[in-house]
Amino acid sequence: MSSDLHTHSTISDGILPPAELVHQAAAAGVTYLALTDHDSTEGLAEAQQAAAQHPGLTLIPGIEISTDVEEGEAHILGYLFDVDNTELQATLASFRDDRVGRAMRMVENLGNLGVPVSWERVVEIAGDGAIGRPHIAQALMEAGHVPSIREAFDSYISNDGPAYSGRRKMLPEEAFRLIRQYGGLPVLAHPDETPQVESLLPGWVEAGLAGMEVYYGLYSDDLRARLKSLADEHGLLALGGSDYHGPGRAADCPLGGSGTPPEAGESLLALHATI
Ligand code: AMP
Ligand code: ZN
Ligand code: FE
Ligand code: FE
């Protein structure tokens, strides 16, 4: 039994449709599952329906929002907010719109670098999902320019890659406020990926951060121990998940395989019940 509080479906840049993700999570022994697609909650209805077939699995609504910090990004997970709020949904739709323009710029950059991919194909790969770099990486691989998704990032579209293009993102504090405004709890994703995270945490706790990922993906035991003491020091929930995107994409951790204890999901629900 385990929690998996960080997963992606075809609604953003994951490989599995939401229902399939839920079925596979249940089969993997996940008792608390959060769907946390980038900038979209549109997979939740389908996931909820699928979850109803698995009495041992509790589905937690979530989202992942990318924010800007100096020299990098902080990804903020939001849980248990009012998904149906129309104002919130309009904000998320505008984030997804920004993703389209920014993906077009990266496709243009790739053409200029002599590794062209077709925009039509990128859009086709993204399907219904919020468009993201993994879709461009997949197109680069299909066109034979790189042998793997990872290589596509390393050579072209990582944050300091030659074809990278950014978009205007929120600050972490703004994301905390957005999630809190709609009744949710903000949690810092993969803290080790955020530069200077230790010095940023005190201000973020002040600004409403409720938890951080400790049991993330394939993080080492050493790193988990360090993150756990950091979470304890700041009174933050220690959460985590696989960041599963499907085979070959992003973190290589299997669904349900992050070692996040079942109590993590319980602690999230318990804290939410007090706000
Ligand atoms: P985007 O939201 O378009 O900026 O793309 C970020 C997504 O790309 C992350 O959520 C991961 O799924 C994926 N990603 C980021 N870095 C890498 C990498 N080095 N290798 C494979 N996937 C990555
Ligand atoms: Zn992703
Ligand atoms: Fe992330
Ligand atoms: Fe993620």
PDB file of N, CA, C and O in Angstrom, residues 25-49:
ATOM      1  N   ALA A  25      -3.034   2.427 -11.179  1.00  0.00           N
ATOM      2  CA  ALA A  25      -2.624   2.799  -9.816  1.00  0.00           C
ATOM      3  C   ALA A  25      -3.243   1.831  -8.807  1.00  0.00           C
ATOM      4  O   ALA A  25      -2.578   1.351  -7.884  1.00  0.00           O
ATOM      5  N   ALA A  26      -4.522   1.523  -9.005  1.00  0.00           N
ATOM      6  CA  ALA A  26      -5.197   0.580  -8.097  1.00  0.00           C
ATOM      7  C   ALA A  26      -4.503  -0.777  -8.141  1.00  0.00           C
ATOM      8  O   ALA A  26      -4.259  -1.397  -7.099  1.00  0.00           O
ATOM      9  N   ALA A  27      -4.157  -1.204  -9.348  1.00  0.00           N
ATOM     10  CA  ALA A  27      -3.485  -2.503  -9.505  1.00  0.00           C
ATOM     11  C   ALA A  27      -2.110  -2.482  -8.834  1.00  0.00           C
ATOM     12  O   ALA A  27      -1.619  -3.519  -8.376  1.00  0.00           O
ATOM     13  N   ALA A  28      -1.497  -1.310  -8.749  1.00  0.00           N
ATOM     14  CA  ALA A  28      -0.173  -1.190  -8.125  1.00  0.00           C
ATOM     15  C   ALA A  28      -0.267  -1.015  -6.606  1.00  0.00           C
ATOM     16  O   ALA A  28       0.748  -0.824  -5.937  1.00  0.00           O
ATOM     17  N   GLY A  29      -1.486  -1.043  -6.065  1.00  0.00           N
ATOM     18  CA  GLY A  29      -1.649  -0.969  -4.607  1.00  0.00           C
ATOM     19  C   GLY A  29      -1.687   0.447  -4.059  1.00  0.00           C
ATOM     20  O   GLY A  29      -1.465   0.658  -2.864  1.00  0.00           O
ATOM     21  N   VAL A  30      -1.992   1.420  -4.930  1.00  0.00           N
ATOM     22  CA  VAL A  30      -2.070   2.807  -4.464  1.00  0.00           C
ATOM     23  C   VAL A  30      -3.414   3.028  -3.760  1.00  0.00           C
ATOM     24  O   VAL A  30      -4.468   2.713  -4.318  1.00  0.00           O
ATOM     25  N   THR A  31      -3.367   3.555  -2.539  1.00  0.00           N
ATOM     26  CA  THR A  31      -4.606   3.782  -1.791  1.00  0.00           C
ATOM     27  C   THR A  31      -5.055   5.242  -1.853  1.00  0.00           C
ATOM     28  O   THR A  31      -6.239   5.534  -1.782  1.00  0.00           O
ATOM     29  N   TYR A  32      -4.086   6.169  -1.944  1.00  0.00           N
ATOM     30  CA  TYR A  32      -4.408   7.593  -2.153  1.00  0.00           C
ATOM     31  C   TYR A  32      -3.703   8.041  -3.426  1.00  0.00           C
ATOM     32  O   TYR A  32      -2.465   8.035  -3.483  1.00  0.00           O
ATOM     33  N   LEU A  33      -4.509   8.405  -4.422  1.00  0.00           N
ATOM     34  CA  LEU A  33      -3.953   8.812  -5.716  1.00  0.00           C
ATOM     35  C   LEU A  33      -4.368  10.247  -6.011  1.00  0.00           C
ATOM     36  O   LEU A  33      -5.548  10.589  -5.913  1.00  0.00           O
ATOM     37  N   ALA A  34      -3.400  11.095  -6.366  1.00  0.00           N
ATOM     38  CA  ALA A  34      -3.753  12.438  -6.839  1.00  0.00           C
ATOM     39  C   ALA A  34      -3.378  12.560  -8.306  1.00  0.00           C
ATOM     40  O   ALA A  34      -2.278  12.167  -8.714  1.00  0.00           O
ATOM     41  N   LEU A  35      -4.311  13.071  -9.094  1.00  0.00           N
ATOM     42  CA  LEU A  35      -4.043  13.422 -10.484  1.00  0.00           C
ATOM     43  C   LEU A  35      -3.634  14.885 -10.492  1.00  0.00           C
ATOM     44  O   LEU A  35      -4.390  15.750 -10.038  1.00  0.00           O
ATOM     45  N   THR A  36      -2.423  15.163 -10.979  1.00  0.00           N
ATOM     46  CA  THR A  36      -1.888  16.533 -10.891  1.00  0.00           C
ATOM     47  C   THR A  36      -1.393  16.988 -12.259  1.00  0.00           C
ATOM     48  O   THR A  36      -0.206  17.251 -12.452  1.00  0.00           O
ATOM     49  N   ASP A  37      -2.293  17.046 -13.232  1.00  0.00           N
ATOM     50  CA  ASP A  37      -1.880  17.473 -14.563  1.00  0.00           C
ATOM     51  C   ASP A  37      -1.434  18.930 -14.551  1.00  0.00           C
ATOM     52  O   ASP A  37      -1.886  19.722 -13.731  1.00  0.00           O
ATOM     53  N   HIS A  38      -0.549  19.272 -15.483  1.00  0.00           N
ATOM     54  CA  HIS A  38      -0.085  20.651 -15.627  1.00  0.00           C
ATOM     55  C   HIS A  38      -1.245  21.542 -16.082  1.00  0.00           C
ATOM     56  O   HIS A  38      -1.845  21.298 -17.140  1.00  0.00           O
ATOM     57  N   ASP A  39      -1.550  22.567 -15.310  1.00  0.00           N
ATOM     58  CA  ASP A  39      -2.492  23.625 -15.705  1.00  0.00           C
ATOM     59  C   ASP A  39      -3.874  23.124 -16.119  1.00  0.00           C
ATOM     60  O   ASP A  39      -4.585  23.830 -16.849  1.00  0.00           O
ATOM     61  N   SER A  40      -4.269  21.933 -15.712  1.00  0.00           N
ATOM     62  CA  SER A  40      -5.584  21.441 -16.120  1.00  0.00           C
ATOM     63  C   SER A  40      -6.167  20.463 -15.105  1.00  0.00           C
ATOM     64  O   SER A  40      -5.456  19.615 -14.562  1.00  0.00           O
ATOM     65  N   THR A  41      -7.477  20.608 -14.899  1.00  0.00           N
ATOM     66  CA  THR A  41      -8.187  19.635 -14.052  1.00  0.00           C
ATOM     67  C   THR A  41      -9.178  18.846 -14.903  1.00  0.00           C
ATOM     68  O   THR A  41     -10.072  18.189 -14.372  1.00  0.00           O
ATOM     69  N   GLU A  42      -9.016  18.916 -16.221  1.00  0.00           N
ATOM     70  CA  GLU A  42     -10.042  18.348 -17.097  1.00  0.00           C
ATOM     71  C   GLU A  42     -10.076  16.820 -17.112  1.00  0.00           C
ATOM     72  O   GLU A  42     -10.983  16.233 -17.680  1.00  0.00           O
ATOM     73  N   GLY A  43      -9.093  16.184 -16.463  1.00  0.00           N
ATOM     74  CA  GLY A  43      -9.113  14.728 -16.394  1.00  0.00           C
ATOM     75  C   GLY A  43      -9.843  14.192 -15.170  1.00  0.00           C
ATOM     76  O   GLY A  43     -10.041  12.985 -15.029  1.00  0.00           O
ATOM     77  N   LEU A  44     -10.243  15.103 -14.279  1.00  0.00           N
ATOM     78  CA  LEU A  44     -10.728  14.635 -12.973  1.00  0.00           C
ATOM     79  C   LEU A  44     -12.054  13.885 -13.037  1.00  0.00           C
ATOM     80  O   LEU A  44     -12.239  12.896 -12.324  1.00  0.00           O
ATOM     81  N   ALA A  45     -12.963  14.336 -13.912  1.00  0.00           N
ATOM     82  CA  ALA A  45     -14.272  13.681 -13.976  1.00  0.00           C
ATOM     83  C   ALA A  45     -14.095  12.223 -14.399  1.00  0.00           C
ATOM     84  O   ALA A  45     -14.640  11.307 -13.762  1.00  0.00           O
ATOM     85  N   GLU A  46     -13.295  12.018 -15.443  1.00  0.00           N
ATOM     86  CA  GLU A  46     -13.046  10.650 -15.918  1.00  0.00           C
ATOM     87  C   GLU A  46     -12.325   9.824 -14.838  1.00  0.00           C
ATOM     88  O   GLU A  46     -12.653   8.655 -14.607  1.00  0.00           O
ATOM     89  N   ALA A  47     -11.360  10.447 -14.167  1.00  0.00           N
ATOM     90  CA  ALA A  47     -10.614   9.743 -13.120  1.00  0.00           C
ATOM     91  C   ALA A  47     -11.543   9.359 -11.970  1.00  0.00           C
ATOM     92  O   ALA A  47     -11.452   8.257 -11.406  1.00  0.00           O
ATOM     93  N   GLN A  48     -12.441  10.266 -11.620  1.00  0.00           N
ATOM     94  CA  GLN A  48     -13.375  10.036 -10.524  1.00  0.00           C
ATOM     95  C   GLN A  48     -14.276   8.840 -10.825  1.00  0.00           C
ATOM     96  O   GLN A  48     -14.511   7.989  -9.961  1.00  0.00           O
ATOM     97  N   GLN A  49     -14.762   8.787 -12.047  1.00  0.00           N
ATOM     98  CA  GLN A  49     -15.614   7.664 -12.476  1.00  0.00           C
ATOM     99  C   GLN A  49     -14.875   6.339 -12.355  1.00  0.00           C
ATOM    100  O   GLN A  49     -15.421   5.348 -11.887  1.00  0.00           O
TER     101      GLN A  49
END
